[in-house]
XYZ file of C-alpha atoms in Angstrom:
352
model
C -11.671 -43.573 31.362
C -10.045 -42.733 34.689
C -8.618 -45.794 36.413
C -6.210 -45.836 39.325
C -5.431 -47.583 42.610
C -4.728 -45.422 45.645
C -3.506 -46.789 48.963
C -3.899 -44.717 52.122
C -1.560 -45.506 55.004
C -3.118 -46.231 58.402
C -1.740 -43.620 60.793
C -3.026 -41.370 63.563
C -2.152 -37.701 63.077
C -2.489 -35.219 65.933
C -2.132 -31.485 65.233
C -1.950 -29.635 68.533
C 0.108 -26.458 68.791
C 1.493 -26.096 72.300
C 0.317 -29.518 73.458
C 3.008 -31.995 72.348
C 3.738 -33.247 75.870
C 0.098 -33.981 76.657
C -0.735 -35.518 73.287
C 2.413 -37.638 73.168
C 1.536 -39.162 76.542
C -1.929 -39.972 75.208
C -0.484 -41.709 72.129
C 1.907 -43.813 74.200
C -0.995 -44.689 76.490
C -3.030 -45.898 73.516
C -0.130 -48.191 72.569
C 0.031 -49.542 76.115
C 3.805 -49.066 76.109
C 5.705 -49.227 79.395
C 9.366 -49.075 78.286
C 9.934 -46.297 75.788
C 13.136 -45.572 73.855
C 13.468 -41.866 73.071
C 15.591 -41.011 70.035
C 16.757 -37.400 69.790
C 20.044 -35.834 68.769
C 21.999 -33.569 71.127
C 20.515 -30.428 69.588
C 17.002 -31.712 70.368
C 17.780 -32.984 73.883
C 16.029 -30.156 75.727
C 12.895 -30.370 73.575
C 12.827 -34.146 73.899
C 13.191 -33.972 77.681
C 10.266 -31.574 77.886
C 7.806 -33.406 75.635
C 8.635 -36.896 76.974
C 8.532 -35.924 80.659
C 5.317 -37.887 81.268
C 6.430 -41.076 79.501
C 7.798 -44.335 80.969
C 11.241 -43.755 79.438
C 13.591 -46.735 79.639
C 16.319 -45.337 77.376
C 17.415 -42.063 75.792
C 19.486 -42.500 72.636
C 21.235 -39.506 71.074
C 23.469 -40.939 68.323
C 21.688 -39.413 65.333
C 23.628 -39.104 62.059
C 22.524 -37.717 58.699
C 21.530 -40.340 56.097
C 21.453 -43.074 58.828
C 24.710 -45.012 58.399
C 24.208 -48.763 58.835
C 26.614 -48.906 61.786
C 24.647 -46.194 63.600
C 21.399 -48.066 62.971
C 22.894 -51.301 64.324
C 23.969 -49.616 67.558
C 20.482 -48.197 68.047
C 18.915 -51.604 67.382
C 21.214 -53.251 69.899
C 20.396 -50.593 72.505
C 16.677 -51.212 71.983
C 17.170 -54.956 72.469
C 19.402 -54.540 75.514
C 16.844 -52.353 77.283
C 13.828 -54.452 76.264
C 11.915 -51.422 74.981
C 8.379 -51.761 73.661
C 7.947 -48.463 71.774
C 10.053 -45.813 70.054
C 9.582 -42.056 70.235
C 11.520 -39.895 67.781
C 11.879 -36.180 68.502
C 13.636 -34.313 65.712
C 13.945 -34.021 61.952
C 14.305 -36.513 59.136
C 17.548 -38.044 60.425
C 15.989 -38.812 63.799
C 12.817 -40.210 62.273
C 14.987 -42.215 59.869
C 16.904 -43.762 62.765
C 13.670 -44.758 64.508
C 12.504 -46.325 61.251
C 15.752 -48.281 60.971
C 15.134 -49.743 64.438
C 11.499 -50.495 63.613
C 12.514 -52.192 60.366
C 14.248 -55.070 62.164
C 12.412 -55.086 65.500
C 8.819 -54.315 64.523
C 8.582 -51.825 67.416
C 5.909 -49.118 67.034
C 7.090 -45.552 66.429
C 5.492 -42.321 67.590
C 7.073 -39.355 65.813
C 7.322 -35.777 67.065
C 8.763 -33.755 64.161
C 10.782 -30.574 64.700
C 11.343 -29.846 60.983
C 9.246 -30.044 57.819
C 11.032 -33.167 56.550
C 7.885 -35.303 56.219
C 9.560 -38.673 56.822
C 7.152 -39.279 59.684
C 4.227 -39.697 57.258
C 5.849 -42.245 54.944
C 6.778 -45.925 55.024
C 10.078 -45.123 53.280
C 13.332 -46.034 55.034
C 16.883 -45.171 54.055
C 20.282 -46.496 55.135
C 23.754 -45.498 54.001
C 26.756 -47.799 53.769
C 29.960 -46.404 52.343
C 28.924 -44.104 49.511
C 25.658 -45.867 48.717
C 22.301 -44.862 50.155
C 19.694 -47.616 49.898
C 16.004 -46.857 50.289
C 12.936 -49.040 50.456
C 9.388 -49.172 51.755
C 8.030 -51.330 54.547
C 4.803 -50.920 56.547
C 6.701 -51.681 59.766
C 8.556 -48.360 59.632
C 5.493 -46.128 59.238
C 4.997 -44.361 62.595
C 1.797 -45.476 64.291
C 1.071 -41.867 65.125
C 2.520 -38.402 64.627
C 2.224 -35.493 67.032
C 2.577 -32.160 65.207
C 3.153 -29.156 67.461
C 3.991 -25.972 65.561
C 5.468 -24.435 68.720
C 8.331 -26.934 68.426
C 9.210 -25.321 65.082
C 9.750 -21.857 66.566
C 13.357 -22.619 67.480
C 14.192 -23.856 63.964
C 16.346 -21.090 62.417
C 14.928 -19.327 59.390
C 17.537 -20.661 56.959
C 16.907 -24.248 58.066
C 13.148 -23.639 57.981
C 13.436 -22.463 54.379
C 15.548 -25.437 53.295
C 13.319 -27.909 55.144
C 10.171 -26.305 53.745
C 11.498 -26.493 50.189
C 12.359 -30.139 50.815
C 8.662 -30.602 51.625
C 7.745 -28.703 48.471
C 9.916 -31.148 46.522
C 7.717 -33.970 47.814
C 4.726 -32.196 46.271
C 6.363 -31.569 42.914
C 7.773 -35.088 42.631
C 4.370 -36.555 43.553
C 2.906 -34.988 40.405
C 4.828 -37.411 38.142
C 6.240 -40.147 40.375
C 5.803 -43.814 39.350
C 2.575 -44.476 41.335
C 0.980 -41.046 41.206
C -2.793 -40.767 40.953
C -5.401 -37.965 41.073
C -5.626 -38.119 44.878
C -1.865 -37.673 45.198
C -2.016 -34.736 42.799
C -4.784 -33.081 44.829
C -2.848 -33.496 48.085
C 0.328 -32.226 46.452
C -1.378 -29.146 45.012
C -2.823 -28.189 48.391
C 0.579 -28.840 49.949
C 2.220 -26.433 47.493
C -0.410 -23.785 48.242
C 0.063 -24.131 52.007
C 3.864 -24.098 51.854
C 3.927 -21.154 49.465
C 1.691 -19.254 51.887
C 3.378 -20.352 55.106
C 7.100 -20.137 54.389
C 7.145 -16.374 53.638
C 5.335 -15.834 56.948
C 8.043 -17.859 58.706
C 10.699 -15.615 57.157
C 8.832 -12.423 58.076
C 7.855 -13.520 61.595
C 9.963 -16.489 62.784
C 8.385 -16.373 66.230
C 4.804 -16.397 64.979
C 2.636 -19.514 64.825
C 0.510 -18.839 61.687
C 3.375 -19.383 59.235
C 4.716 -22.365 61.151
C 1.285 -24.010 61.239
C 0.689 -23.455 57.520
C 4.111 -24.850 56.644
C 3.648 -27.850 58.916
C 0.237 -28.596 57.427
C 1.696 -28.329 53.925
C 4.645 -30.553 54.826
C 2.297 -33.261 56.085
C 0.206 -33.191 52.898
C 3.415 -33.288 50.861
C 4.635 -36.360 52.704
C 1.319 -38.199 52.319
C 1.301 -37.514 48.576
C 4.919 -38.604 48.253
C 4.333 -41.771 50.303
C 1.639 -42.869 47.875
C 3.202 -41.670 44.618
C 6.735 -42.905 45.245
C 10.142 -41.457 44.417
C 10.384 -39.443 41.228
C 13.450 -38.134 39.433
C 14.106 -35.369 41.932
C 14.359 -37.704 44.907
C 16.429 -40.248 42.998
C 18.974 -37.520 42.214
C 19.037 -36.181 45.763
C 19.393 -39.630 47.345
C 22.447 -40.267 45.193
C 23.941 -36.872 46.000
C 23.275 -37.197 49.716
C 24.502 -40.740 50.178
C 27.430 -40.629 47.781
C 28.861 -37.209 48.663
C 27.404 -36.702 52.170
C 25.555 -33.539 51.194
C 23.040 -32.070 53.664
C 19.558 -33.381 52.946
C 17.272 -30.339 52.935
C 19.574 -27.821 51.185
C 20.332 -30.378 48.469
C 16.616 -30.773 47.763
C 16.118 -27.014 47.821
C 18.865 -26.492 45.231
C 18.017 -29.344 42.855
C 14.221 -28.898 42.754
C 13.898 -26.038 40.210
C 16.277 -27.752 37.795
C 14.186 -30.934 37.801
C 11.028 -28.865 37.394
C 12.599 -27.082 34.412
C 13.353 -30.435 32.802
C 10.083 -32.236 33.522
C 7.559 -29.409 33.377
C 7.376 -29.050 29.575
C 6.967 -32.829 29.227
C 4.121 -32.989 31.776
C 1.780 -30.098 30.870
C -1.109 -31.160 33.133
C 1.170 -31.491 36.175
C 2.874 -28.205 35.248
C -0.514 -26.488 35.074
C -1.573 -27.755 38.500
C 1.698 -26.668 40.093
C 1.371 -23.210 38.515
C -2.233 -22.906 39.758
C -1.128 -23.838 43.279
C 1.470 -21.051 43.166
C -0.992 -18.655 41.548
C 1.374 -17.941 38.659
C 1.398 -18.390 34.904
C 4.017 -21.163 34.919
C 5.207 -23.588 37.572
C 8.848 -22.543 37.298
C 7.876 -18.878 37.598
C 6.036 -19.641 40.837
C 8.836 -21.702 42.324
C 11.537 -19.177 41.417
C 9.495 -16.290 42.837
C 9.105 -18.202 46.107
C 12.795 -19.125 46.233
C 13.753 -15.472 45.696
C 11.303 -14.365 48.391
C 12.830 -16.873 50.821
C 16.478 -16.295 49.854
C 16.681 -20.058 49.289
C 19.838 -22.153 48.843
C 21.107 -21.779 45.280
C 24.216 -23.841 44.545
C 25.398 -27.339 45.419
C 28.979 -26.105 45.521
C 28.031 -24.169 48.660
C 27.331 -27.500 50.399
C 30.445 -29.475 49.478
C 29.637 -30.860 46.030
C 32.634 -30.447 43.721
C 32.598 -29.764 39.996
C 34.817 -32.770 39.318
C 32.196 -35.025 40.952
C 29.529 -34.198 38.342
C 30.512 -36.961 35.842
C 30.551 -39.569 38.621
C 27.122 -38.386 39.802
C 25.716 -38.715 36.285
C 26.875 -42.343 36.119
C 25.347 -43.048 39.548
C 21.986 -41.380 38.850
C 21.219 -42.756 35.373
C 20.469 -46.355 36.504
C 17.878 -45.170 39.053
C 15.937 -42.754 36.821
C 12.269 -43.847 36.938
C 11.069 -45.321 33.659
C 7.902 -43.258 33.992
C 9.707 -39.922 34.191
C 7.898 -37.573 31.777
C 11.076 -36.188 30.174
C 13.731 -38.346 28.571
C 16.821 -38.265 30.777
C 20.122 -38.574 28.919
C 23.744 -38.346 30.059
C 23.937 -34.925 28.422
C 20.872 -33.270 29.925
C 21.513 -34.869 33.324
C 25.057 -33.497 33.298
C 23.714 -30.067 32.381
C 21.121 -30.266 35.172
C 23.758 -31.157 37.770
C 26.167 -28.514 36.492
C 23.482 -25.856 36.698
C 22.626 -26.962 40.232
C 26.313 -27.011 41.172
C 26.952 -23.460 40.022
C 23.575 -22.044 41.028
C 22.599 -21.075 37.509
C 19.098 -19.966 36.577
C 17.120 -23.171 35.845
C 16.143 -23.533 32.197
């Protein structure tokens, strides 16, 4: 008999290509906010200024750092308190959304997210903070943005290589959701549709970076991926990448893009039903065949050594990852096969 419990997060989602400024003002109006803190890194300053032009902005905060160091989060929290803000608006990718979540975690302030990448953090109640070499993650309903404004036009300025890495990060949410600790049939359905949309949209982004159809498909797929991941929880792939990112300061999206096929190669044979659904979403005979064909088509990131991970760090990474491997992972994870997985990802070998 089929038995499962599925929890759907309460969140408004607004898809409106070309209308971020108008829709964001409407969302802030629904909150009744009168003193808004806008969080956006320097590279997103112009976009943030444009889409928040109609808001009652009390503070603009631009200290955005990858993996959200605790000290950075504390400074943002203090700024929010000092300016007596009553709502947070994040304009940017996962690091910006993560900073807004860190502020919401301790203040309870509502967040409205305006994503400019396919990171997906805006659709989850997952937060992450880094202190020293350790990245700690958790879930809390306070950090889930009250609403998200998706405007595919804001993605047009995202370079193709970053679009590919960010899109494959979203794809990793889908794959991990197939066998994560809390996965259920609804998560699997969302993840499969997310894979289909991303596999259709990302090649269009590469072929026509200035066109909206590919950007809209990828953004739709990234949202579905994040919703599936939020419900299913962190699987092996995300546990590995969180360790690599926090411990060795590796860039988030490229790390996910590199590691994903190696985790799929390990888990796929041990999870035949999930493997079948992933393959069907790609329209290929096997899941790994579909993923590798897409990665080749996109000229995706291949090797962790290209992003600062050193060969001599592999044994240390194995020791750090093993304690956080989910008990429900379909394949048995051992020191030996984990070391082989990380070595293959480091050198950019063909996943097997």
